[in-house]
mmCIF file of C-alpha atoms in Angstrom:
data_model
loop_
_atom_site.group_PDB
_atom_site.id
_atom_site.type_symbol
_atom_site.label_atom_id
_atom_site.label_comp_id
_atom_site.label_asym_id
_atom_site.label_seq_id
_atom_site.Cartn_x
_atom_site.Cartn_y
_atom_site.Cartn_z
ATOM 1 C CA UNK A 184 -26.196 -19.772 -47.976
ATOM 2 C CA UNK A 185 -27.422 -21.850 -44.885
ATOM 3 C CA UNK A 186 -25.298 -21.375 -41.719
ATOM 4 C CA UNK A 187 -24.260 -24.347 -40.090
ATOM 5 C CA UNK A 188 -25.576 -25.488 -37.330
ATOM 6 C CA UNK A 189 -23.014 -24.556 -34.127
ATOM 7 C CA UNK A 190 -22.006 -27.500 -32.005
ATOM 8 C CA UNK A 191 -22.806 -26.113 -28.996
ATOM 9 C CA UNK A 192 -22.072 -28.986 -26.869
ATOM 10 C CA UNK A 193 -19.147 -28.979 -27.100
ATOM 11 C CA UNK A 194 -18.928 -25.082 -26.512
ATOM 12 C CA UNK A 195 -15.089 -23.662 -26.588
ATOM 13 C CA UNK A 196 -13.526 -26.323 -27.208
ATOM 14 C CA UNK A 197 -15.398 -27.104 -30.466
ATOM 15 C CA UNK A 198 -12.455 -26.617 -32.442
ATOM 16 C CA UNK A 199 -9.623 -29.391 -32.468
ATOM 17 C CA UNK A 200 -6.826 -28.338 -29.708
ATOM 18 C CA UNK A 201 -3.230 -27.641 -30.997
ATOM 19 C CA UNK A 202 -0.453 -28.372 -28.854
ATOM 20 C CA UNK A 203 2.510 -25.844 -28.493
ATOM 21 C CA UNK A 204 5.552 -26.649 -30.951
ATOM 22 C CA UNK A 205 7.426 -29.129 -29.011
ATOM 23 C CA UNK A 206 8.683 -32.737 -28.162
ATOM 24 C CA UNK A 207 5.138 -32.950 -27.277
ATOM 25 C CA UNK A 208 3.626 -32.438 -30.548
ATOM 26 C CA UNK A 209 5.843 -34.215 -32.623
ATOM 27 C CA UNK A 210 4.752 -37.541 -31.347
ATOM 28 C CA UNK A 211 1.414 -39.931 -31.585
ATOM 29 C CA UNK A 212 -1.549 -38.936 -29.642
ATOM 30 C CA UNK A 213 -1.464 -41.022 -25.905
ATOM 31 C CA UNK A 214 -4.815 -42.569 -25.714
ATOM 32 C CA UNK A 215 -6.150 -40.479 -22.912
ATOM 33 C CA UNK A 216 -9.683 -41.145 -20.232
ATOM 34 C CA UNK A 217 -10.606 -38.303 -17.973
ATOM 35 C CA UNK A 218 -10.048 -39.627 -14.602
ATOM 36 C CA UNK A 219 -14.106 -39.183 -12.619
ATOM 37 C CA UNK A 220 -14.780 -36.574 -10.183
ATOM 38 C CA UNK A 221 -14.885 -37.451 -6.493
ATOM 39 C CA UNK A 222 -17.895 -37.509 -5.104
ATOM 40 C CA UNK A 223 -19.240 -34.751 -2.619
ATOM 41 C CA UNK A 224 -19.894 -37.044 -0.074
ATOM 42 C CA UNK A 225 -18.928 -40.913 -0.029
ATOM 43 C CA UNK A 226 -19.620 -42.649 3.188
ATOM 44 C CA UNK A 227 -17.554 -45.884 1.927
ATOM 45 C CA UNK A 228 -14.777 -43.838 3.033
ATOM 46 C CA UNK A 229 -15.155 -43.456 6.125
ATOM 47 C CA UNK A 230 -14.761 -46.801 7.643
ATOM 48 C CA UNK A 231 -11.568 -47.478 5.209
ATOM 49 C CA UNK A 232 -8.196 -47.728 6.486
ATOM 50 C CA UNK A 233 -7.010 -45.795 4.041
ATOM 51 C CA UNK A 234 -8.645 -42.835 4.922
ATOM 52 C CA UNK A 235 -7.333 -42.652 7.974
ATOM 53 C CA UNK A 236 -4.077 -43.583 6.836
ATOM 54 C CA UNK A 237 -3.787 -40.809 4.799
ATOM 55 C CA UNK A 238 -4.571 -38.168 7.671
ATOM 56 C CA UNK A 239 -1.769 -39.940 9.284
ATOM 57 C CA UNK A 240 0.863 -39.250 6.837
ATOM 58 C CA UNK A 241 -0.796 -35.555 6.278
ATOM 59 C CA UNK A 242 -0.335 -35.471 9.693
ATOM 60 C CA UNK A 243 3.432 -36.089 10.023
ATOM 61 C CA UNK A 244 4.461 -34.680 6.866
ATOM 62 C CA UNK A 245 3.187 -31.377 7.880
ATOM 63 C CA UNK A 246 4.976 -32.004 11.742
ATOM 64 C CA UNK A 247 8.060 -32.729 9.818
ATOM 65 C CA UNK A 248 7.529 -29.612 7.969
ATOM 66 C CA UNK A 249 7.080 -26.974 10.445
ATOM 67 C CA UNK A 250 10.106 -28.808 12.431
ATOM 68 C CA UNK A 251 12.738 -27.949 10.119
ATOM 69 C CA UNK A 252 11.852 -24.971 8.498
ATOM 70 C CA UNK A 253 10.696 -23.435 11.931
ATOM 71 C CA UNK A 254 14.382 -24.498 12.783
ATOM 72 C CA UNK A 255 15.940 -23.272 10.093
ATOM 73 C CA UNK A 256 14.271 -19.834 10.662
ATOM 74 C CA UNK A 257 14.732 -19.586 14.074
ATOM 75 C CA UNK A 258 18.643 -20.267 13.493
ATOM 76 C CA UNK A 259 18.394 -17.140 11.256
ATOM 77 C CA UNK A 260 17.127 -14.739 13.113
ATOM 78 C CA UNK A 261 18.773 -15.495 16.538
ATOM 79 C CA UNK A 262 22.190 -15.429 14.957
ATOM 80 C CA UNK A 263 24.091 -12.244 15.700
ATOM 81 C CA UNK A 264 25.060 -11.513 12.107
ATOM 82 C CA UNK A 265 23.202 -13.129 8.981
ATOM 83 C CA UNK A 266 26.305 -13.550 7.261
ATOM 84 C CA UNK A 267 26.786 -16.706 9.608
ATOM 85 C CA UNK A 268 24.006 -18.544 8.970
ATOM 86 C CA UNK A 269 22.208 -20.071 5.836
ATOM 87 C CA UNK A 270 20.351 -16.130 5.242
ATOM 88 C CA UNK A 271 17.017 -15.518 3.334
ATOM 89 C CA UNK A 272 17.721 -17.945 0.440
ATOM 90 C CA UNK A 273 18.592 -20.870 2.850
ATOM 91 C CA UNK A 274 15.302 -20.576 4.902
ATOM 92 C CA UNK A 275 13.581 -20.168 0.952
ATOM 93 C CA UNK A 276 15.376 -23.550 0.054
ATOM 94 C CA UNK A 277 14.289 -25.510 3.574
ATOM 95 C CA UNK A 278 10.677 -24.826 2.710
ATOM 96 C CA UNK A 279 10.783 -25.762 -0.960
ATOM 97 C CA UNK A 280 12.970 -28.520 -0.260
ATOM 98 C CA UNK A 281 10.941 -29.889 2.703
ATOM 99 C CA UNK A 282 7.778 -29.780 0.349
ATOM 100 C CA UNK A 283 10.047 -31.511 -2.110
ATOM 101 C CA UNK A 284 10.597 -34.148 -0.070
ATOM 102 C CA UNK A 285 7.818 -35.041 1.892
ATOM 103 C CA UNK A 286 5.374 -35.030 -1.429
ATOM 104 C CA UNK A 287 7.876 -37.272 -2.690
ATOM 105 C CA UNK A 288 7.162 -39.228 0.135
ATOM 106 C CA UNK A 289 3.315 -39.305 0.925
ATOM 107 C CA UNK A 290 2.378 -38.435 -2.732
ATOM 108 C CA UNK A 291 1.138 -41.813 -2.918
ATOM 109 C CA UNK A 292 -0.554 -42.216 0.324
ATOM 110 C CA UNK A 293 -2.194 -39.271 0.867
ATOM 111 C CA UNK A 294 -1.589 -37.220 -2.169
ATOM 112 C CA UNK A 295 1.035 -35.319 -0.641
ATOM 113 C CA UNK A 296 -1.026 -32.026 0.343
ATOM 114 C CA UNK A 297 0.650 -30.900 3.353
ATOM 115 C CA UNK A 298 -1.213 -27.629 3.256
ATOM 116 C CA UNK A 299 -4.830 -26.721 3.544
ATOM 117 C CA UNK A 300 -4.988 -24.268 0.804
ATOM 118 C CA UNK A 301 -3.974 -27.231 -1.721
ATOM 119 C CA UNK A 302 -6.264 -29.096 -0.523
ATOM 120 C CA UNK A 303 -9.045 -26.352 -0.747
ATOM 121 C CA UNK A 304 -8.087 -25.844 -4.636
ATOM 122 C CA UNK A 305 -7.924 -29.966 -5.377
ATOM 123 C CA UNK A 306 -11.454 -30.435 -3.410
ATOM 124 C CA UNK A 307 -13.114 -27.291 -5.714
ATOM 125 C CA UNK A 308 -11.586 -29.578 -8.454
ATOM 126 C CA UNK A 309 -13.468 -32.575 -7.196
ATOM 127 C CA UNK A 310 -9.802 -34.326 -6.609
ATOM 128 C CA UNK A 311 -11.764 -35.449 -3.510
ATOM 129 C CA UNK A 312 -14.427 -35.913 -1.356
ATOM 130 C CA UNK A 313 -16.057 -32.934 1.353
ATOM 131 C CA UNK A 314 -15.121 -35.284 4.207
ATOM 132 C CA UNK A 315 -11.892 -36.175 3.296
ATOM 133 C CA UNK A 316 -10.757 -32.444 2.508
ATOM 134 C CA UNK A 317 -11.653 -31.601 6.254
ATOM 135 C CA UNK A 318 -9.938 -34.291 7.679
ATOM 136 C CA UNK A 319 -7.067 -33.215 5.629
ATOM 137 C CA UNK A 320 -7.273 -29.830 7.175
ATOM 138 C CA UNK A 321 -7.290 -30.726 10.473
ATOM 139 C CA UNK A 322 -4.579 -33.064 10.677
ATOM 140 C CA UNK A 323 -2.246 -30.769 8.450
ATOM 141 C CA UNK A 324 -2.934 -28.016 11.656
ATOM 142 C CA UNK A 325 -2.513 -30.746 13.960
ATOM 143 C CA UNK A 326 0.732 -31.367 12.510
ATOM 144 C CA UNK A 327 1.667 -27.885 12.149
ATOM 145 C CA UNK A 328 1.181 -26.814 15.780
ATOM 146 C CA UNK A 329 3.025 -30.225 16.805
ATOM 147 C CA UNK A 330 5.918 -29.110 15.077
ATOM 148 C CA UNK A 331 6.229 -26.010 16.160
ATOM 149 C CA UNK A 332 5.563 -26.867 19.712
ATOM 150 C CA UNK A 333 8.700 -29.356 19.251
ATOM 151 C CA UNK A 334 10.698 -26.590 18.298
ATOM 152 C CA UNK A 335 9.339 -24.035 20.949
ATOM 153 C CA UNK A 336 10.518 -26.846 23.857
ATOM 154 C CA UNK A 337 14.378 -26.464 22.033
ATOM 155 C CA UNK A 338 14.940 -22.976 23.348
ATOM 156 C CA UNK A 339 11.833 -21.516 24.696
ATOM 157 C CA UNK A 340 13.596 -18.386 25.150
ATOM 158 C CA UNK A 341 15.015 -17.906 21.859
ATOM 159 C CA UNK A 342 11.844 -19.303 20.545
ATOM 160 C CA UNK A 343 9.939 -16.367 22.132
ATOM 161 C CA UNK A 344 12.336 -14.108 21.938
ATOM 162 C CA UNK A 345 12.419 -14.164 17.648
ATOM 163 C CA UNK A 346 8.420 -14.488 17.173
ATOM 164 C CA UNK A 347 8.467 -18.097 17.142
ATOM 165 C CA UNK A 348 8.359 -17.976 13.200
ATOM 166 C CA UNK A 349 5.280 -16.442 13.200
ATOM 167 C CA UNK A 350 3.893 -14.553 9.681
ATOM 168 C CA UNK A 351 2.639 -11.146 10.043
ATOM 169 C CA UNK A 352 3.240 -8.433 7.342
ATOM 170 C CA UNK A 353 6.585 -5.993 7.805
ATOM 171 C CA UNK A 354 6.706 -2.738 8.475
ATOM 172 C CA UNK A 355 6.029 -0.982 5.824
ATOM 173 C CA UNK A 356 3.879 -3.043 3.806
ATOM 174 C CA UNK A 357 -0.066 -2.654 4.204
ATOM 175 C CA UNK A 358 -2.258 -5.045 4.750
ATOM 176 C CA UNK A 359 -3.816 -5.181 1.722
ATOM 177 C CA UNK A 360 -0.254 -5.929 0.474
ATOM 178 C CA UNK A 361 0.498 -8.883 2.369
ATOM 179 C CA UNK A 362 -2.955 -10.015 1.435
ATOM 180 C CA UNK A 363 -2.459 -9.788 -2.611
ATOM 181 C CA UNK A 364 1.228 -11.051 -1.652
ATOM 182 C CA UNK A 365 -0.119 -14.546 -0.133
ATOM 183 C CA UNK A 366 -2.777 -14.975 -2.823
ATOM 184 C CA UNK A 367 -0.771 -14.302 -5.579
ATOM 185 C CA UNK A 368 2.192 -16.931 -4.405
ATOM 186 C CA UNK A 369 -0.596 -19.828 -3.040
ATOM 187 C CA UNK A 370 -2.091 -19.269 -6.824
ATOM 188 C CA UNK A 371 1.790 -20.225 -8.212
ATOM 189 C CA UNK A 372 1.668 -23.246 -5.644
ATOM 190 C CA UNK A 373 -1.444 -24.682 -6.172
ATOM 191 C CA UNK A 374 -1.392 -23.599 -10.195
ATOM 192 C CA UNK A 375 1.863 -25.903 -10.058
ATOM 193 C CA UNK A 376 0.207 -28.382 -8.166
ATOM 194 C CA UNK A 377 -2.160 -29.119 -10.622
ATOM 195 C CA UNK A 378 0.097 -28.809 -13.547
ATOM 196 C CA UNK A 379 2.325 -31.105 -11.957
ATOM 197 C CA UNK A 380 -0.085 -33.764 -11.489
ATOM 198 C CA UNK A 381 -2.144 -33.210 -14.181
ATOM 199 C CA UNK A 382 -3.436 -36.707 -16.098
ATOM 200 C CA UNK A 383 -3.750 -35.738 -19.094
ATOM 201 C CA UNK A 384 -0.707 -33.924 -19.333
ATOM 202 C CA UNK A 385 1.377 -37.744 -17.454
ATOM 203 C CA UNK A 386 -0.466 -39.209 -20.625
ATOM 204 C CA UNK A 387 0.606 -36.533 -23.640
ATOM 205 C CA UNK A 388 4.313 -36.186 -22.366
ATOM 206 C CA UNK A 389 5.045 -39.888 -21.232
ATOM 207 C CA UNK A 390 8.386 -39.798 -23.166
ATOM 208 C CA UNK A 391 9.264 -36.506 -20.625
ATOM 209 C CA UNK A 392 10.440 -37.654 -17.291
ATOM 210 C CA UNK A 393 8.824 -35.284 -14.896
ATOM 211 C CA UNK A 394 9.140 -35.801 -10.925
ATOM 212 C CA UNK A 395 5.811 -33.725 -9.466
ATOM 213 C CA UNK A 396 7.463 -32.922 -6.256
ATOM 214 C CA UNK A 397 9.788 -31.665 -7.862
ATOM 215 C CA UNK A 398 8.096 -28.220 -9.638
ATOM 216 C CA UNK A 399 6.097 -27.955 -6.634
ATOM 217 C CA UNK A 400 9.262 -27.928 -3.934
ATOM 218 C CA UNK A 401 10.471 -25.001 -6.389
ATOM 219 C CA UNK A 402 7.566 -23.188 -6.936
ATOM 220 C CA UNK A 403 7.529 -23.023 -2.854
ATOM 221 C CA UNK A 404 11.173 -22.012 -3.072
ATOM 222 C CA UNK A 405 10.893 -19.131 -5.716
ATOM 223 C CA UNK A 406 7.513 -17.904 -3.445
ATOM 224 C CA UNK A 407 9.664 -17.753 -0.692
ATOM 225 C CA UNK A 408 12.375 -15.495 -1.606
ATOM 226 C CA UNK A 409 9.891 -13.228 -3.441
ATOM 227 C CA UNK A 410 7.435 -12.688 -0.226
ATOM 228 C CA UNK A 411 9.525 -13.710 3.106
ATOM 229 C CA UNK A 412 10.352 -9.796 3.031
ATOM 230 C CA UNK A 413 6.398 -8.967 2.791
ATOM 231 C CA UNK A 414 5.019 -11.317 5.135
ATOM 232 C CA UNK A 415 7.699 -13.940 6.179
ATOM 233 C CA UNK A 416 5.605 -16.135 3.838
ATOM 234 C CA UNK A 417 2.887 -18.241 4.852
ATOM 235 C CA UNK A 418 0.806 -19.906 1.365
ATOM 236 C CA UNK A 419 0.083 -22.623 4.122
ATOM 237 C CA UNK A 420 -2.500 -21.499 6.754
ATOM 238 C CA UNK A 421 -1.942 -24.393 8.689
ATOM 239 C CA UNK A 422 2.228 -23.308 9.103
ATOM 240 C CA UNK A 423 0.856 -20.220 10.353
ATOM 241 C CA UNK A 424 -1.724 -21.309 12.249
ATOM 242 C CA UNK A 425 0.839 -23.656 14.457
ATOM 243 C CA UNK A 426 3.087 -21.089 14.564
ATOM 244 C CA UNK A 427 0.916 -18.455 16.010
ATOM 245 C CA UNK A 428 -0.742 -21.296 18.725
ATOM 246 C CA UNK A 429 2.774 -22.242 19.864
ATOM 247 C CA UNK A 430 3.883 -18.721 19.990
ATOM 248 C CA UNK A 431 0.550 -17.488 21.082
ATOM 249 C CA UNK A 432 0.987 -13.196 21.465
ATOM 250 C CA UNK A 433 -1.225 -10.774 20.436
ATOM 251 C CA UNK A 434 0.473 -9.345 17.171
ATOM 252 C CA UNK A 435 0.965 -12.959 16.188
ATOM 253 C CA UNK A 436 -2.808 -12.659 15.857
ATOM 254 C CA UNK A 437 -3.357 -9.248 14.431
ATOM 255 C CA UNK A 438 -2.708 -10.588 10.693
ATOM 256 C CA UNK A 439 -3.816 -14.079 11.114
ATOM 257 C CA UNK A 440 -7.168 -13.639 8.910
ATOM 258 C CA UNK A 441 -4.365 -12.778 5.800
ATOM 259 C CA UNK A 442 -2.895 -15.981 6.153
ATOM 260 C CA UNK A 443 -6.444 -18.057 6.017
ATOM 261 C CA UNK A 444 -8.387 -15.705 3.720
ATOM 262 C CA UNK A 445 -5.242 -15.197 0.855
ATOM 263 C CA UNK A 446 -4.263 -18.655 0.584
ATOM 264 C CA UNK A 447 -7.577 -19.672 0.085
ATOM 265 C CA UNK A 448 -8.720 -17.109 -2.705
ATOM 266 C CA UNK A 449 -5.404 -17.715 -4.500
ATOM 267 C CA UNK A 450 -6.063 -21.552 -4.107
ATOM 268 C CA UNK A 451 -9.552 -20.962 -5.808
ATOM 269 C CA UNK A 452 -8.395 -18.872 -8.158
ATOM 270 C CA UNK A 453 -5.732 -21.570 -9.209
ATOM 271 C CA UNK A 454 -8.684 -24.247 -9.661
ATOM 272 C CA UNK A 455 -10.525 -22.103 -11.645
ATOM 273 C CA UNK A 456 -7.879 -21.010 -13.824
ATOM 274 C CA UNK A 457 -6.206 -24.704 -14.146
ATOM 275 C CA UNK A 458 -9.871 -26.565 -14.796
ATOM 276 C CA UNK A 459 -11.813 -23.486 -16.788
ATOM 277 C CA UNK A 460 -9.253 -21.853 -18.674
ATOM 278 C CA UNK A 461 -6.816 -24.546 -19.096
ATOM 279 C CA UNK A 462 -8.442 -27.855 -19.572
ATOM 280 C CA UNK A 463 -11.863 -26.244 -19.892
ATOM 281 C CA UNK A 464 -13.494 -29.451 -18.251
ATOM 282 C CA UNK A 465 -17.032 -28.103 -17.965
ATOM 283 C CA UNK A 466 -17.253 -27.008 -21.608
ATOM 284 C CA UNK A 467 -15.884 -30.549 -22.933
ATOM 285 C CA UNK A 468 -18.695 -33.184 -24.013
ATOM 286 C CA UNK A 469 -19.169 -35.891 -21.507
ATOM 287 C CA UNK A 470 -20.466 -38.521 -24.161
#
């Protein structure tokens, strides 16, 4: 017998995809158009207002966001006894709930990234151009140290006096732990992230009512109470980042590479999971 010639365009996905028993599969098939791939480089860009525009409200969101959780943990940890202030899970619920709310609110404007590593994963997942990623980047840190500098000129002295809400790893935890610790909870982020706001899945599960901010304020919420003990939790480089300018000692600095270098690899690890495995993009036929 003849063997049938393999269709290898289409590669793993040659085989019609089943969806998990559900609400989801029990209903018609949404017509569905992969959304294009930002360029690398568009130039166009540049000289919109929108561009800028959306640095600006990367820019505020993420000086909002160091404000009040830097706040919240600095109420913590100057307090003479915990039991008296909002404790571990309340600082874990003003950093999800922040992240809730100010997606919520710039999700349309600017996408709602508020932190470099999520921007790092979306730009490896062509969400958007080179130039725009770094502009992202920089505003989010410009933000960040903003905020924190707001806070620092509260109390300077209880601000320096309680590490300014710096991250560095505890006692007792090596560095190689804090490192797996922030690239396994920036992968749950930024995995959310793109679950969240995933296309295809807005066009399958239309008859769900999802809110994206919503999965991603909690995913930064559960993170939080899981790794605060570890390494006070940073997922964000640029809330570390500010923190450690504004605070500016030398053990703020000691762990600072953790805070860039796991963020980032769990971000790309995210995007590579979420595209590859996933949706398996590059193995789908582009005709």
């Amino acid at each position: 017998m003849q063997a049938k010639e393999e269709d290898v365009s289409l590669g793993a996905n040659k085989f019609p995809e089943r969806q998990a028993i559900g609400t989801a599969a029990q209903t018609e098939e949404k017509d569905y158009k992969e959304p294009p791939l930002a360029p690398f480089f568009e130039p166009g860009e540049l000289v919109s207002w929108s561009f800028y525009r959306a640095g600006i409200a990367e820019f505020v969101a993420t000086f909002l966001f160091l404000y009040i959780t830097i706040l919240t943990v600095m109420g913590v940890v100057s307090a003479k006894t915990k039991c008296s202030t909002v404790g571990i899970q309340g600082i874990a619920w003003s950093f999800g709930g922040m992240i809730f709310a100010l997606v919520y609110c710039t999700a349309g404007i600017s996408g709602g990234h508020i932190n470099p590593a999520v921007t790092f994963g979306l730009f490896l997942a062509r969400k958007l151009s080179l130039p725009r990623a770094l502009y992202y980047m920089v505003m989010q840190c410009l933000g960040a140290i903003c905020g924190a500098g707001v806070v620092k000129g509260f109390k300077r002295s209880i601000y320096m006096a309680n590490n300014g809400g710096t991250n560095s790893v505890s006692p007792g935890y090596s560095k190689g732990d804090g490192l797996g610790a922030e690239i396994v909870g920036t992968f749950v982020l930024v995995y959310t992230v793109f679950s969240a706001t995933d296309a295809k899945r807005s066009a399958r599960d239309s008859h769900v009512p999802i809110l994206a901010p919503l999965p991603i304020g909690f995913a930064v919420f559960l993170v939080h109470l899981a790794t605060i003990p570890i390494t006070g939790t940073g997922i964000n480089p640029a809330r570390s980042l500010g923190a450690a300018i504004i605070y500016n000692r030398d053990h703020a600095w000691d762990d600072q590479w953790i805070f860039w270098v796991g963020p980032f690899i769990g971000a790309a690890l995210a995007a590579f999971y979420h595209q590859v495995v996933i949706r398996a993009i590059p193995f789908k036929s582009r005709s």
